[in-house]
Each structure stands twice: as C-alpha cells, then as structure tokens.
Amino acid sequence: MCEHHQPMSERQLSRRGLLRGSVATVGLAVGGSSLLMAGTAHAADFYHPFTGYQLTGTWQDHLNRGSLGGLDFGMNVGTPLPAAGPGTVTNIPYNGTGGHTVTISHSNGWRTQYMHLSGFSLGNGASVGRGGTVGLSGGQPGAPGSGESTGPHVHWHMINPNGVRTNPLDFLGGGGGGGRLPKTSTEQDGVPGTIFWQRAQKWLSIESGYTGPIDGAPGPNTYAALQRNVRDHWGYGGPIDGVMGPNSWAGVQRLAAAHGYTGPIDGVMGPNSWRGFARFLNQDRWD
Ligand SMILES: [Zn+2]
C-alpha cells in the first residue's frame, strides 16, 4: 500500500537516540506511571493495537517492493492510533514517502513509528501511556500527510536500539506480549500437537502476517499465513484461501527438506515430513 525507500527519519532519530537520557527524564517528570517502566520496558509493556483491522500489507510484502519493512492495516481516515507501549512522542510532519509520522521513543531504546497520518494528537516531547492516542490515521491518496500512500491505512513498524527497522510482531513475540514457548516433541515423534502449532503460529506471526492467537489450534487464518509463507519462499503457486491442499503441503515439505526431510515432495505429510518441519520450528528464534 505504501513505499518507504526513505530512511532519513531513522537517521535523524538515531542522532536523537544520543539524547535518550534527557528524553527519558522528561517522561519520568510528566508520566507518573512511567516511573515503574523506567529502563525496564520489555515486551510485556507493549501490545498490538491493530488486531481488529485487516492486515493489508505484510512485512514480506514491504520487503518485496524494496521497503525497509512495515505492517499496513486498512482503516478509515481519522481512526485514533493507540501507542503500542509507553514512551515519548516525536512528530515528523511531511516525512517523505511516509507522510506525517509519529515516533514513540520507549525507555528500553526501542522506537515505534506510525505513518501516513491525517493528524497529530500530542506535542513533541509529550509522554504517552500504553494505549494513549498519538494521532489519527490517514493515507487517502493526495491528502496532506499521506506521503505516497495509495489508500486509507496506517503503516506501523518498530526500530530496535541499533536503528534497524523491526517487525513489531517479532518484538512482541506473536502479539501475546512475551513468554517463551517450549520446544515441540514433534521433532522426535513426528506427530504435530498443540506446542507444534503454537510455534508455527508464532513463526507465521513474525514472518507471514498471521495476527490470530498463539493457541496451538490452527484454523483458516493459520493456514492462510502458512500458504503465504510457502508462496513467498517454498514454490507454492496456488490460492491463499486457508485450505491446505496437496500443493500447499508440498510447499511445506520443501521447507522440511531444507531441514533434514529426505522423503518425496508429494503433498502427503507423514511423520518424517512433520519431523523436518518441527526441526525448523524448534529453532530458538521461534521461542
Ligand atoms: Zn507500509
């Protein structure tokens, strides 16, 4: 939905990072509750504010068109945009292709950015709590602040303390706000169970736009994200309809083959296919 070739604001903000100490002091002086968070903000202080909106652009979609990354959520112009976590606000009007942009600097050194806004809600340097409104969504083509947006939506991403743009769902650990998952025994027994599917949902939330619960009970949304992944990486050319057929499973088997599965790519999942898939899912990065 939008293009972000223009990392200027991130460079400017990296320089701002040098001032983080004084910014944090402002936050402490203004927001009493942020005293509790000072220097210790972690994933549990954050949440995914857009779970109720349709994901119209995945992280991979952004990378595919040369963007540094982001998530797009379709919503009517003027929708209040909640802060994903407590922090200090910086408004960047007319931020190139990103249009009106709000950056929230969090006390753990991470930043959250919201782009293509139609309006700002807070002043520069203001403290905002988790869930506080930082601006109003925009994105109508040609409207002031829309940048190069092609339709109403918000573009959302995080920037890690090293200045690298990061998928918020990666930071959040699948939108659940923290907590590590155990390894799945499917790698040994070849039978997928709840932990196996929880790890798959977490992986798909990070890589392929899955925004549902990490509950280990796969449904059409989990399978649609799995199809997006095997379309983007494992040679699947069919529809993204949330219904796994032999071609979808063959894509999964190709992934499994990259992780030790040596059987046929026939679209029929057996214990050895599941074991290869589980070996992939048991990597620490999907904990
Ligand atoms: Zn975007």
Short mmCIF file of C-alpha atoms and ligand atoms in Angstrom, two decimals:
data_model
loop_
_atom_site.label_atom_id
_atom_site.label_comp_id
_atom_site.label_asym_id
_atom_site.label_seq_id
_atom_site.Cartn_x
_atom_site.Cartn_y
_atom_site.Cartn_z
CA MET A 1 0.00 0.00 0.00
CA CYS A 2 2.90 2.33 0.53
CA GLU A 3 6.57 2.72 -0.22
CA HIS A 4 9.26 3.61 2.24
CA HIS A 5 12.56 3.97 0.49
CA GLN A 6 13.41 6.94 2.56
CA PRO A 7 15.26 6.14 5.76
CA MET A 8 16.09 9.77 6.52
CA SER A 9 13.84 10.00 9.53
CA GLU A 10 15.52 6.99 11.04
CA ARG A 11 18.95 8.57 10.66
CA GLN A 12 17.70 11.76 12.20
CA LEU A 13 16.20 9.78 15.02
CA SER A 14 19.35 7.76 15.58
CA ARG A 15 21.02 11.05 16.32
CA ARG A 16 18.17 11.78 18.68
CA GLY A 17 19.00 8.49 20.35
CA LEU A 18 22.06 10.20 21.79
CA LEU A 19 19.66 12.40 23.72
CA ARG A 20 17.72 9.46 25.05
CA GLY A 21 18.80 10.12 28.64
CA SER A 22 17.22 13.54 28.69
CA VAL A 23 14.12 12.35 26.84
CA ALA A 24 13.61 9.64 29.46
CA THR A 25 13.88 12.27 32.17
CA VAL A 26 11.04 14.23 30.55
CA GLY A 27 8.94 11.06 30.52
CA LEU A 28 9.58 10.50 34.21
CA ALA A 29 8.68 14.04 35.12
CA VAL A 30 5.39 14.01 33.22
CA GLY A 31 4.06 10.47 33.40
CA GLY A 32 3.87 9.10 36.93
CA SER A 33 3.17 5.55 35.81
CA SER A 34 6.26 5.51 33.61
CA LEU A 35 8.31 5.55 36.79
CA LEU A 36 7.51 1.86 37.01
CA MET A 37 8.74 1.29 33.47
CA ALA A 38 11.89 3.40 33.54
CA GLY A 39 14.75 1.49 31.93
CA THR A 40 12.94 -1.80 32.23
CA ALA A 41 10.32 -1.70 29.46
CA HIS A 42 10.04 -5.11 27.88
CA ALA A 43 7.58 -6.90 25.63
CA ALA A 44 5.02 -7.23 28.40
CA ASP A 45 4.62 -3.43 28.46
CA PHE A 46 3.61 -3.47 24.79
CA TYR A 47 0.66 -4.75 22.84
CA HIS A 48 -0.55 -5.00 19.25
CA PRO A 49 -3.03 -2.10 18.86
CA PHE A 50 -4.31 -3.12 15.41
CA THR A 51 -5.52 -6.69 15.84
CA GLY A 52 -9.04 -5.55 14.94
CA TYR A 53 -8.04 -4.30 11.49
CA GLN A 54 -7.33 -6.10 8.25
CA LEU A 55 -3.64 -6.59 7.51
CA THR A 56 -3.37 -5.15 4.00
CA GLY A 57 0.43 -5.33 3.72
CA THR A 58 2.68 -7.91 5.42
CA TRP A 59 6.30 -7.39 6.39
CA GLN A 60 7.30 -9.57 3.45
CA ASP A 61 5.11 -7.52 1.08
CA HIS A 62 7.09 -4.44 2.11
CA LEU A 63 10.45 -6.14 1.61
CA ASN A 64 9.30 -7.44 -1.77
CA ARG A 65 8.73 -3.89 -3.01
CA GLY A 66 12.00 -2.52 -1.70
CA SER A 67 10.74 -1.05 1.57
CA LEU A 68 12.75 -1.44 4.76
CA GLY A 69 9.71 -3.20 6.22
CA GLY A 70 6.43 -2.47 7.90
CA LEU A 71 2.90 -3.68 8.51
CA ASP A 72 -0.09 -1.96 6.87
CA PHE A 73 -3.55 -2.05 8.42
CA GLY A 74 -6.55 -0.80 6.46
CA MET A 75 -8.79 1.61 8.39
CA ASN A 76 -10.96 4.66 7.78
CA VAL A 77 -9.22 8.04 7.72
CA GLY A 78 -9.38 9.63 11.17
CA THR A 79 -9.14 6.42 13.22
CA PRO A 80 -7.36 7.09 16.57
CA LEU A 81 -3.94 5.40 16.68
CA PRO A 82 -3.04 3.91 20.10
CA ALA A 83 0.53 3.80 21.41
CA ALA A 84 1.80 0.22 21.44
CA GLY A 85 3.67 0.98 24.64
CA PRO A 86 4.57 3.86 26.95
CA GLY A 87 7.05 6.44 25.70
CA THR A 88 7.84 9.93 24.45
CA VAL A 89 6.36 11.33 21.24
CA THR A 90 8.13 12.98 18.31
CA ASN A 91 6.03 14.28 15.42
CA ILE A 92 7.61 14.39 11.95
CA PRO A 93 5.32 16.27 9.52
CA TYR A 94 5.64 15.51 5.79
CA ASN A 95 8.23 12.76 6.34
CA GLY A 96 8.91 11.99 2.67
CA THR A 97 7.07 8.95 1.29
CA GLY A 98 5.89 8.11 4.82
CA GLY A 99 3.92 11.35 5.17
CA HIS A 100 3.01 12.62 8.62
CA THR A 101 4.84 10.32 11.03
CA VAL A 102 4.72 9.80 14.79
CA THR A 103 7.70 8.23 16.51
CA ILE A 104 7.41 6.96 20.07
CA SER A 105 10.73 6.56 21.90
CA HIS A 106 10.42 3.88 24.56
CA SER A 107 12.57 3.67 27.68
CA ASN A 108 14.21 0.42 26.53
CA GLY A 109 15.78 2.15 23.49
CA TRP A 110 13.20 0.82 21.02
CA ARG A 111 11.05 3.14 18.90
CA THR A 112 7.63 2.66 17.31
CA GLN A 113 6.62 4.54 14.14
CA TYR A 114 3.17 5.28 12.67
CA MET A 115 2.98 6.70 9.14
CA HIS A 116 0.63 8.43 6.65
CA LEU A 117 -1.28 10.24 9.43
CA SER A 118 -4.02 12.80 8.87
CA GLY A 119 -3.35 14.48 12.22
CA PHE A 120 -1.15 14.58 15.31
CA SER A 121 -2.66 14.29 18.80
CA LEU A 122 0.24 15.20 21.09
CA GLY A 123 3.08 17.71 21.10
CA ASN A 124 6.74 16.94 20.63
CA GLY A 125 8.23 15.55 23.81
CA ALA A 126 4.86 14.60 25.30
CA SER A 127 4.64 11.38 27.30
CA VAL A 128 2.11 8.80 26.23
CA GLY A 129 0.96 5.73 28.08
CA ARG A 130 0.23 2.31 26.63
CA GLY A 131 -2.91 2.71 24.52
CA GLY A 132 -2.90 6.52 24.52
CA THR A 133 -3.84 8.14 21.19
CA VAL A 134 -0.83 9.56 19.35
CA GLY A 135 -2.52 10.62 16.11
CA LEU A 136 -5.24 9.98 13.56
CA SER A 137 -4.84 7.63 10.63
CA GLY A 138 -4.77 8.91 7.07
CA GLY A 139 -3.48 7.59 3.80
CA GLN A 140 -6.06 8.99 1.38
CA PRO A 141 -4.04 9.49 -1.84
CA GLY A 142 -3.05 13.10 -2.29
CA ALA A 143 -4.22 14.27 1.13
CA PRO A 144 -1.78 16.31 3.26
CA GLY A 145 0.39 13.94 5.28
CA SER A 146 -0.42 10.85 3.22
CA GLY A 147 3.02 10.69 1.61
CA GLU A 148 2.92 8.08 -1.14
CA SER A 149 0.09 6.04 0.33
CA THR A 150 -2.35 4.55 -2.17
CA GLY A 151 -5.30 4.16 0.20
CA PRO A 152 -6.51 4.73 3.77
CA HIS A 153 -4.36 2.75 6.21
CA VAL A 154 -1.70 3.07 8.89
CA HIS A 155 1.84 1.83 8.35
CA TRP A 156 3.41 0.55 11.57
CA HIS A 157 6.92 -0.68 12.42
CA MET A 158 9.45 -0.66 15.23
CA ILE A 159 13.12 0.35 15.22
CA ASN A 160 15.48 -1.53 17.51
CA PRO A 161 18.15 0.18 19.65
CA ASN A 162 20.68 -0.29 16.82
CA GLY A 163 18.49 1.66 14.40
CA VAL A 164 17.28 -1.39 12.44
CA ARG A 165 13.64 -1.47 11.36
CA THR A 166 11.96 -4.43 13.06
CA ASN A 167 8.64 -6.25 12.76
CA PRO A 168 6.59 -5.28 15.85
CA LEU A 169 5.24 -8.84 15.99
CA ASP A 170 8.80 -10.09 16.30
CA PHE A 171 9.34 -7.77 19.26
CA LEU A 172 6.02 -8.74 20.78
CA GLY A 173 6.59 -12.43 20.31
CA GLY A 174 3.50 -13.04 18.25
CA GLY A 175 1.27 -10.39 19.76
CA GLY A 176 0.90 -12.16 23.05
CA GLY A 177 3.17 -9.80 24.95
CA GLY A 178 6.01 -12.11 25.89
CA GLY A 179 6.52 -15.59 27.21
CA ARG A 180 8.76 -18.17 25.58
CA LEU A 181 7.42 -21.33 24.03
CA PRO A 182 8.84 -24.76 24.83
CA LYS A 183 10.31 -26.93 22.05
CA THR A 184 7.95 -29.31 20.32
CA SER A 185 8.40 -33.07 20.66
CA THR A 186 7.18 -33.44 17.07
CA GLU A 187 10.86 -33.36 16.10
CA GLN A 188 11.14 -36.78 17.80
CA ASP A 189 7.71 -38.41 17.42
CA GLY A 190 6.57 -36.98 14.07
CA VAL A 191 3.10 -36.14 15.43
CA PRO A 192 2.10 -32.42 15.47
CA GLY A 193 0.36 -31.23 18.63
CA THR A 194 -0.50 -28.02 20.43
CA ILE A 195 3.07 -26.83 21.09
CA PHE A 196 3.99 -27.60 17.49
CA TRP A 197 1.17 -25.39 16.20
CA GLN A 198 1.86 -22.66 18.75
CA ARG A 199 5.42 -22.48 17.44
CA ALA A 200 4.10 -22.46 13.86
CA GLN A 201 1.68 -19.62 14.69
CA LYS A 202 4.44 -17.62 16.34
CA TRP A 203 6.72 -18.14 13.34
CA LEU A 204 3.91 -17.13 10.97
CA SER A 205 3.07 -14.06 13.06
CA ILE A 206 6.67 -12.92 12.68
CA GLU A 207 7.21 -13.84 9.04
CA SER A 208 3.91 -14.00 7.23
CA GLY A 209 1.31 -11.69 8.72
CA TYR A 210 -0.57 -14.07 10.99
CA THR A 211 -2.41 -11.95 13.58
CA GLY A 212 -4.57 -14.53 15.34
CA PRO A 213 -4.00 -16.10 18.75
CA ILE A 214 -0.97 -18.28 19.56
CA ASP A 215 -3.25 -21.02 20.83
CA GLY A 216 -1.93 -24.08 19.04
CA ALA A 217 -5.29 -24.65 17.32
CA PRO A 218 -4.71 -23.98 13.61
CA GLY A 219 -7.66 -22.67 11.61
CA PRO A 220 -8.08 -20.94 8.25
CA ASN A 221 -6.06 -17.89 9.36
CA THR A 222 -3.11 -20.02 10.42
CA TYR A 223 -3.28 -22.00 7.19
CA ALA A 224 -3.61 -18.85 5.06
CA ALA A 225 -0.43 -17.48 6.66
CA LEU A 226 1.27 -20.83 6.06
CA GLN A 227 0.24 -20.63 2.41
CA ARG A 228 1.63 -17.07 2.20
CA ASN A 229 4.92 -18.31 3.57
CA VAL A 230 5.25 -21.25 1.19
CA ARG A 231 4.17 -18.97 -1.67
CA ASP A 232 6.90 -16.45 -0.79
CA HIS A 233 9.66 -18.98 -0.06
CA TRP A 234 8.84 -22.56 -1.00
CA GLY A 235 7.45 -22.62 -4.51
CA TYR A 236 3.70 -22.71 -3.83
CA GLY A 237 1.69 -21.11 -6.64
CA GLY A 238 -1.89 -21.72 -5.56
CA PRO A 239 -4.51 -19.56 -3.84
CA ILE A 240 -4.23 -18.11 -0.31
CA ASP A 241 -7.56 -19.50 0.84
CA GLY A 242 -6.73 -21.07 4.20
CA VAL A 243 -7.47 -24.55 2.85
CA MET A 244 -4.39 -26.73 2.69
CA GLY A 245 -4.33 -28.99 -0.35
CA PRO A 246 -1.53 -31.19 -1.73
CA ASN A 247 0.20 -28.23 -3.41
CA SER A 248 0.24 -26.26 -0.15
CA TRP A 249 1.62 -29.24 1.76
CA ALA A 250 4.21 -29.84 -0.95
CA GLY A 251 5.50 -26.33 -0.21
CA VAL A 252 5.72 -27.27 3.47
CA GLN A 253 7.60 -30.43 2.51
CA ARG A 254 10.13 -28.31 0.60
CA LEU A 255 10.67 -26.31 3.79
CA ALA A 256 11.01 -29.60 5.69
CA ALA A 257 13.50 -30.83 3.08
CA ALA A 258 15.68 -27.82 3.90
CA HIS A 259 15.67 -29.09 7.49
CA GLY A 260 16.54 -32.74 7.12
CA TYR A 261 13.48 -34.30 5.46
CA THR A 262 14.62 -36.66 2.71
CA GLY A 263 11.35 -38.20 1.54
CA PRO A 264 9.24 -37.39 -1.53
CA ILE A 265 7.65 -33.99 -2.21
CA ASP A 266 4.22 -35.48 -2.82
CA GLY A 267 1.93 -33.25 -0.76
CA VAL A 268 1.19 -36.03 1.73
CA MET A 269 2.52 -35.20 5.20
CA GLY A 270 3.88 -38.21 7.08
CA PRO A 271 5.90 -38.42 10.31
CA ASN A 272 9.16 -37.63 8.53
CA SER A 273 7.69 -34.51 6.90
CA TRP A 274 6.41 -33.33 10.29
CA ARG A 275 9.82 -34.01 11.87
CA GLY A 276 11.58 -31.83 9.29
CA PHE A 277 9.01 -29.07 9.75
CA ALA A 278 9.41 -29.38 13.55
CA ARG A 279 13.22 -29.13 13.25
CA PHE A 280 12.68 -25.76 11.56
CA LEU A 281 10.14 -24.64 14.17
CA ASN A 282 12.35 -25.68 17.10
CA GLN A 283 14.93 -23.01 16.31
CA ASP A 284 15.46 -20.68 19.27
CA ARG A 285 14.24 -17.69 17.24
CA TRP A 286 10.67 -19.04 17.30
CA ASP A 287 10.64 -19.49 21.10
ZN ZN B 1 3.53 0.33 4.65
#
